[in-house]
XYZ file of C-alpha atoms in Angstrom:
248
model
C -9.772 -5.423 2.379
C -9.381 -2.091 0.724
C -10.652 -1.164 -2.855
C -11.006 1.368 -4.631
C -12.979 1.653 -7.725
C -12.382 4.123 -10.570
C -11.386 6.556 -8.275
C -11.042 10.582 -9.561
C -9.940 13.630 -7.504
C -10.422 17.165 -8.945
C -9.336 20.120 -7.104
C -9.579 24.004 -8.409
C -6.983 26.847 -8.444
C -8.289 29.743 -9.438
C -11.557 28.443 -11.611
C -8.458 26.141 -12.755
C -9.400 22.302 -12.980
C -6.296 19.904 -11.384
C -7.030 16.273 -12.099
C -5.300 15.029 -8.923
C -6.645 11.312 -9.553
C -7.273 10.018 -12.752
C -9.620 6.470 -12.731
C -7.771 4.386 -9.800
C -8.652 1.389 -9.807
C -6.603 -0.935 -6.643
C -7.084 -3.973 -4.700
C -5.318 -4.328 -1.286
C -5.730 -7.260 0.502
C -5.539 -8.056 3.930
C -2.298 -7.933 5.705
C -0.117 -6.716 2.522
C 2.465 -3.950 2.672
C 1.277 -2.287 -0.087
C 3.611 0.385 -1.933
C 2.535 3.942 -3.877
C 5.533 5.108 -5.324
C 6.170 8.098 -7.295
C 7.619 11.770 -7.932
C 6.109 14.342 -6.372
C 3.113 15.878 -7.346
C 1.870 12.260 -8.476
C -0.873 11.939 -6.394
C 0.167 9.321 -4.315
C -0.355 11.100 -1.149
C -4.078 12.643 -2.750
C -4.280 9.063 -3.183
C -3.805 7.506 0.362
C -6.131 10.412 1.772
C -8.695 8.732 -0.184
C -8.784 5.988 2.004
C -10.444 6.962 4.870
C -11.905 9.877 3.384
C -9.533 13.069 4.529
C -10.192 13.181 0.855
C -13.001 12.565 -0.982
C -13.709 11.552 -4.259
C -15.142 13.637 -7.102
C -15.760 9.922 -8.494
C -15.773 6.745 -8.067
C -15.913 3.857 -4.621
C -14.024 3.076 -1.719
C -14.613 -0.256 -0.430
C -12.802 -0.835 3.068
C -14.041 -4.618 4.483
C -16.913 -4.738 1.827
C -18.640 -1.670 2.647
C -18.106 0.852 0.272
C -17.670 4.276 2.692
C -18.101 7.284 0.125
C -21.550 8.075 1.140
C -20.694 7.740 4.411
C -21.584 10.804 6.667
C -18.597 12.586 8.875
C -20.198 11.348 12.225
C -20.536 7.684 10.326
C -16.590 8.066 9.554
C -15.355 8.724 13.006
C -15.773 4.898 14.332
C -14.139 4.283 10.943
C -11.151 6.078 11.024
C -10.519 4.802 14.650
C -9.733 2.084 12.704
C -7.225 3.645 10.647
C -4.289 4.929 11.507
C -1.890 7.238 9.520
C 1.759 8.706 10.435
C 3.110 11.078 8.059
C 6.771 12.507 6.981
C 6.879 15.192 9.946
C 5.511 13.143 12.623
C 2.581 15.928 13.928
C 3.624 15.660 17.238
C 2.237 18.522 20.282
C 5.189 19.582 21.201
C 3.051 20.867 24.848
C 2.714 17.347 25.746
C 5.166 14.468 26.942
C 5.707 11.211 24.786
C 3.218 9.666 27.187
C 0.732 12.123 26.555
C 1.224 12.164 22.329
C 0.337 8.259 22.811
C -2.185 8.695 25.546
C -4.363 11.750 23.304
C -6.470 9.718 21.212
C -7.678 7.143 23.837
C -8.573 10.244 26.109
C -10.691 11.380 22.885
C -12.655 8.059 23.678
C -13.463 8.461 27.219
C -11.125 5.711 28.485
C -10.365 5.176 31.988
C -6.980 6.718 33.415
C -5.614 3.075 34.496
C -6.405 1.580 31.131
C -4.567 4.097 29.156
C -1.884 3.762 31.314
C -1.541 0.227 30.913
C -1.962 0.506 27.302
C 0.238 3.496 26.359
C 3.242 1.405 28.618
C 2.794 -1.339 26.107
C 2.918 0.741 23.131
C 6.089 2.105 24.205
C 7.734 -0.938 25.263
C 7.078 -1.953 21.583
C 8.312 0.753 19.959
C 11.249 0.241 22.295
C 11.133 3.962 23.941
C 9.956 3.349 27.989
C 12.646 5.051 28.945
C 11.304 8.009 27.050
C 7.873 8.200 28.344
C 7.815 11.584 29.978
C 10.398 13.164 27.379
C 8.791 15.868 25.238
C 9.233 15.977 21.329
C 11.654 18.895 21.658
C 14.654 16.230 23.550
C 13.686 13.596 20.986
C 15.689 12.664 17.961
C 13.653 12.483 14.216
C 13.947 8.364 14.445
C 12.314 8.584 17.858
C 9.502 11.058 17.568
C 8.595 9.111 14.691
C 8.497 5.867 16.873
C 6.288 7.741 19.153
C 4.083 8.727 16.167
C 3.488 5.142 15.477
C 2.724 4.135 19.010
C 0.073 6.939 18.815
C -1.451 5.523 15.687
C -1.491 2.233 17.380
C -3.330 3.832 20.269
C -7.308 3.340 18.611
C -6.333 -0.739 17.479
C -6.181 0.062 13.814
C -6.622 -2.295 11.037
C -4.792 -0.255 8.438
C -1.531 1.911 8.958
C -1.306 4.308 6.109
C 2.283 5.568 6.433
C 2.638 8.629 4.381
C 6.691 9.669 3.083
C 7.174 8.117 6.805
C 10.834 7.925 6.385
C 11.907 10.708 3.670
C 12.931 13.199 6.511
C 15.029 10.391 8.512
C 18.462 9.135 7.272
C 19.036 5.726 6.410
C 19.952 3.859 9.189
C 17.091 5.481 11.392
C 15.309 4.478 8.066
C 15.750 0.999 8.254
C 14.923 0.764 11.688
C 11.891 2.313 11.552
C 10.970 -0.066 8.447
C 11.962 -3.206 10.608
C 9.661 -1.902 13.047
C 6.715 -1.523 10.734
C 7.100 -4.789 9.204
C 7.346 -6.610 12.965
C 4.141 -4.633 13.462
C 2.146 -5.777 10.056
C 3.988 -9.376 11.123
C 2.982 -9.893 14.669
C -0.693 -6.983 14.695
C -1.670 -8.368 11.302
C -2.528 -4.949 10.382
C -2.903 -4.337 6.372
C 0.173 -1.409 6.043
C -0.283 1.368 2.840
C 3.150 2.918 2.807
C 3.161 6.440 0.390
C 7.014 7.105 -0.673
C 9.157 8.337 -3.501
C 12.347 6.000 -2.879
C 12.480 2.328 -4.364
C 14.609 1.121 -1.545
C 11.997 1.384 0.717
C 9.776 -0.603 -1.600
C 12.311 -3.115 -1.937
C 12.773 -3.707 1.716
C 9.313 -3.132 3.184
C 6.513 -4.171 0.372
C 5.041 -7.300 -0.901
C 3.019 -5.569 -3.142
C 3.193 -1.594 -5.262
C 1.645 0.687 -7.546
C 3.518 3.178 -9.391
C 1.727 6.382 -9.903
C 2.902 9.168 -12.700
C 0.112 12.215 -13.227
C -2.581 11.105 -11.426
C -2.713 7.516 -12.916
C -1.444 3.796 -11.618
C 0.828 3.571 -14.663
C 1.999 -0.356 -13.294
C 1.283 -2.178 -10.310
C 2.581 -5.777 -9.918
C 4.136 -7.906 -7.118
C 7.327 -6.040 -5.816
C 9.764 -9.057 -6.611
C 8.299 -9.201 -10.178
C 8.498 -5.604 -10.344
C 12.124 -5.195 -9.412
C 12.472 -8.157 -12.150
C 10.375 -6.885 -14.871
C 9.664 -3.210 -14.764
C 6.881 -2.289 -18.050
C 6.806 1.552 -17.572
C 9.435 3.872 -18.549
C 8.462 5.804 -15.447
C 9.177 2.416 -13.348
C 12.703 2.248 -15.248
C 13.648 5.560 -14.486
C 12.762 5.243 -10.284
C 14.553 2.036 -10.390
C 17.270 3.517 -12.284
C 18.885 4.894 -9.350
C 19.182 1.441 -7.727
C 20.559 -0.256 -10.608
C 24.545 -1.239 -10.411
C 26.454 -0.904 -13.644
C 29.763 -2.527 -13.960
């Protein structure tokens, strides 16, 4: 479903060259919950901007479905990205508008009739369990919820991919795992492919079927999570997982 191809990123500081992404080569398929895992400044998030292009390439090819999109033009992109959605660490709510309205924005981008995005956004917020929100504004909302109303938003356009980036680092961990059950009901009962960017193995480990570990720039391992947790090969695997580890 998604892959990319020897994928670079250089950016410049100064007349300074950063080598953001170094060669990426990764295979997603359909339906995974894929993690990127690493410290910061590894590129992950460089990494998942790639996909639908809020990045682009120095080198390399993005392949989403088959059709590799790096030539693609920015008017060709905007059906595309429809089809992507992405919810990130501080949830990028408009604080102007009501829960209702967050949801409602992007399908009144499209030119949808007032009754259908009524019906719809109602939906979306009966499955991210906040109706009794719905005209709320972010302001009277706690983190857990905004970012439930950040996902119903993303949902808004019927994505195929959900590219969740540090989605939980600013929430604390039992607002964490609900908001992971909820994104794993979603990939369960949507069947929508879910790239989750994140610097904490436990999320991995409760979340992922599949992850990449990324150190500089580079995928230094990638490997099925179970295996992964089993068998680490890098020494910058060992030392994320070290945290998690229990020492008698």
């Amino acid at each position: 479903m998604i892959k990319l191809e020897q994928v670079s990123k250089i950016f410049y500081k100064q007349k300074r060259e950063i080598q953001a992404l170094q060669n990426i080569t990764l295979h997603i398929n359909k339906g995974d919950i894929f993690g990127i895992i690493g410290y910061s400044g590894s590129g992950k998030s460089t990494l998942v901007r790639t996909i639908n292009l809020l990045e682009r390439p120095t080198s390399g090819n993005i392949y989403l479905s088959g059709q590799n999109i790096v030539s693609f033009s920015d008017r060709e992109l905007i059906p595309l990205r429809r089809k992507i959605g992405m919810i990130f660490q501080h949830f990028n709510l408009l604080s102007s508008r009501t829960v209702f309205n967050n949801i409602a924005f992007p399908l009144e981008l499209t030119g949808m009739a007032k009754a259908e995005i009524n019906k719809k956004v109602d939906n979306l917020l009966r499955m991210v369990d906040l109706s009794e929100k719905r005209d709320e504004y972010p302001a009277a909302l706690s983190g857990g919820q905004k970012q439930r109303v950040a996902i119903a938003r993303a949902l808004a356009s019927d994505p195929e991919i959900l590219l969740c980036d540090e989605a939980t680092s600013a929430l604390d961990p039992q607002t964490t795992r609900a908001i992971l059950s909820l994104l794993k009901r979603i990939n369960r009962e949507m069947g929508i492919t879910i790239v989750l960017i994140t610097h904490q193995m436990e999320v991995i480990r409760a979340i992922c079927n599949q992850v990449a570990v990324m150190s500089q720039g580079q995928v230094v391992e990638q490997n099925d999570v179970n295996e992964l947790f089993k068998s680490p090969k890098s020494y910058i695997t060992r030392e994320l997982l070290n945290p998690a580890w229990i020492i008698d």
